[in-house]
């Protein structure tokens, strides 16, 4: 091959960041960034929040001109359909072929569909892409009764947005509390109370059985026989990793593309990052996970770019995440897992509080509601493996900063 | 056109001449390809990965930080009296000559 080259499948948050980081580190070879959406890479988080309110600025993560300027061959609107590992080539759906020395699989995830009658009706939405959000935004204008199926992050962000836009919003979930898989019981209770205050109706331990309507949806029927009028339905019941292209070339796939601690697949010429990658690291207490967050996509991308540039390092970043739900701001650092001891800092009945979660006496995760300082400190405490005890966390007068090394004195710059 | 100067993590200076009133300093930096700027939350005061140190002569021309911004910055390892989140600084022509330094990553 004449020139070294990197091919990246998936032009989302993770795929773009690989290309950006490679160029920042003066990678000289060719970079092909292949994405099946007809847009420049864009930020997804605003799609369930500011974008629907018409308040988001430009969602593009880089201006259109960036790609040519940096010799990044953005192949937008085309799908990678095959990988030939022996010849190191990616085949696209238009039958063109891209060669690589290193291939990064950053194909993300897609929404899980709901296998019940009526999901094909008009005004029933999933929310992942800009195109879906654009249509949703248009239809929101006339929506009066909105039903959200799934009280996860996206469902609740959307519920808060729809409430702000003036709709009557009902959220259903099979679980007994919101964000049940990710949040402590205490924090779930805070969010239940706060959402209810704004008028969102939350229904737990129930399920949609079918969607009713002729062309457009008119109601949702639940398994317990309730009929909820709805002129718009959003389904947010989780995602499925886009592993198909990896599976075509026999890479190990198991709820995501399996990678080692360097984010490398079973083929040393292929890495995988972002929502699609199943990895393990020290913050996870042993298991393998897939994380769906901007932080994870971006930090994993930087880790792989550094390895391509000859600086291999195990991926070790502290996971963190935010979810803005109307005026509620949830931030998380570390990873939740069941069986943690919950310690509340602040007043859970007030408009701000934090929950510190301890696994075997060690800090594992911190959830904050409107307490950004605790969130930032939590990221550092976890990174430093600071020896915070549950009693210290519970004591509002205990200075969390005292457990952190002091930064070297610095002369004020600029 | 009113100009913004950015000092990168490696100490290089980038001059941004195409400033747009209303755009945030973070957006101007991102669109002019300032290396190492992550700005992961896209300007929603959630990540603090757009932290800059602002030329002190300009501090008084900037609106005060809201509580959420100060809290995020207070807990940063690289907090200085002139720390700001660049996504919270809306560009206006009076800021001509502003110089910001990208703070190290937390
Ligand atoms: C509505 C919404 C709100 C969110 N809010 C937050 C938030 O507040 N905070 C947060 O941290 N995270 C949030 N997230 C999650 C975050 O956006 C994702 O974790 C992040 O986008 C993952 O990046 P990625 O590059 O791995 O995947 P993606 O961004 O999904 O990018 C993958 C891309 O690859 C494309 N692709 C897949 N297969 C192929 C193929 N074979 N060929 C070519 N292209 C392919 C996909 O179409 C997609 O464009 C949100 C997500 C959504 C949908
Ligand atoms: S971009 Fe996230 S706080 Fe500024």
Coordinates of C-alpha atoms and ligand atoms in Angstrom, one line a residue, chain B residues 26 39-50 85 87, ligand 2:
Chain B
X26 CA -16.4 27.8 22.4
X39 CA -16.6 20.9 24.5
X40 CA -18.4 17.6 24.9
X41 CA -21.7 18.8 26.1
X42 CA -22.0 21.3 23.2
X43 CA -22.4 24.3 25.5
X44 CA -25.0 23.1 28.0
X45 CA -22.9 23.7 31.1
X46 CA -22.6 20.0 31.8
X47 CA -19.0 19.0 31.1
X48 CA -16.5 21.7 31.8
X49 CA -14.4 20.5 28.9
X50 CA -14.4 24.0 27.4
X85 CA -16.5 28.1 30.5
X87 CA -19.4 28.1 26.0
Ligands
LIG2 S1 -19.1 22.8 26.4 FE1 -19.7 21.6 28.1 S2 -19.6 23.1 29.7 FE2 -19.0 24.2 28.0

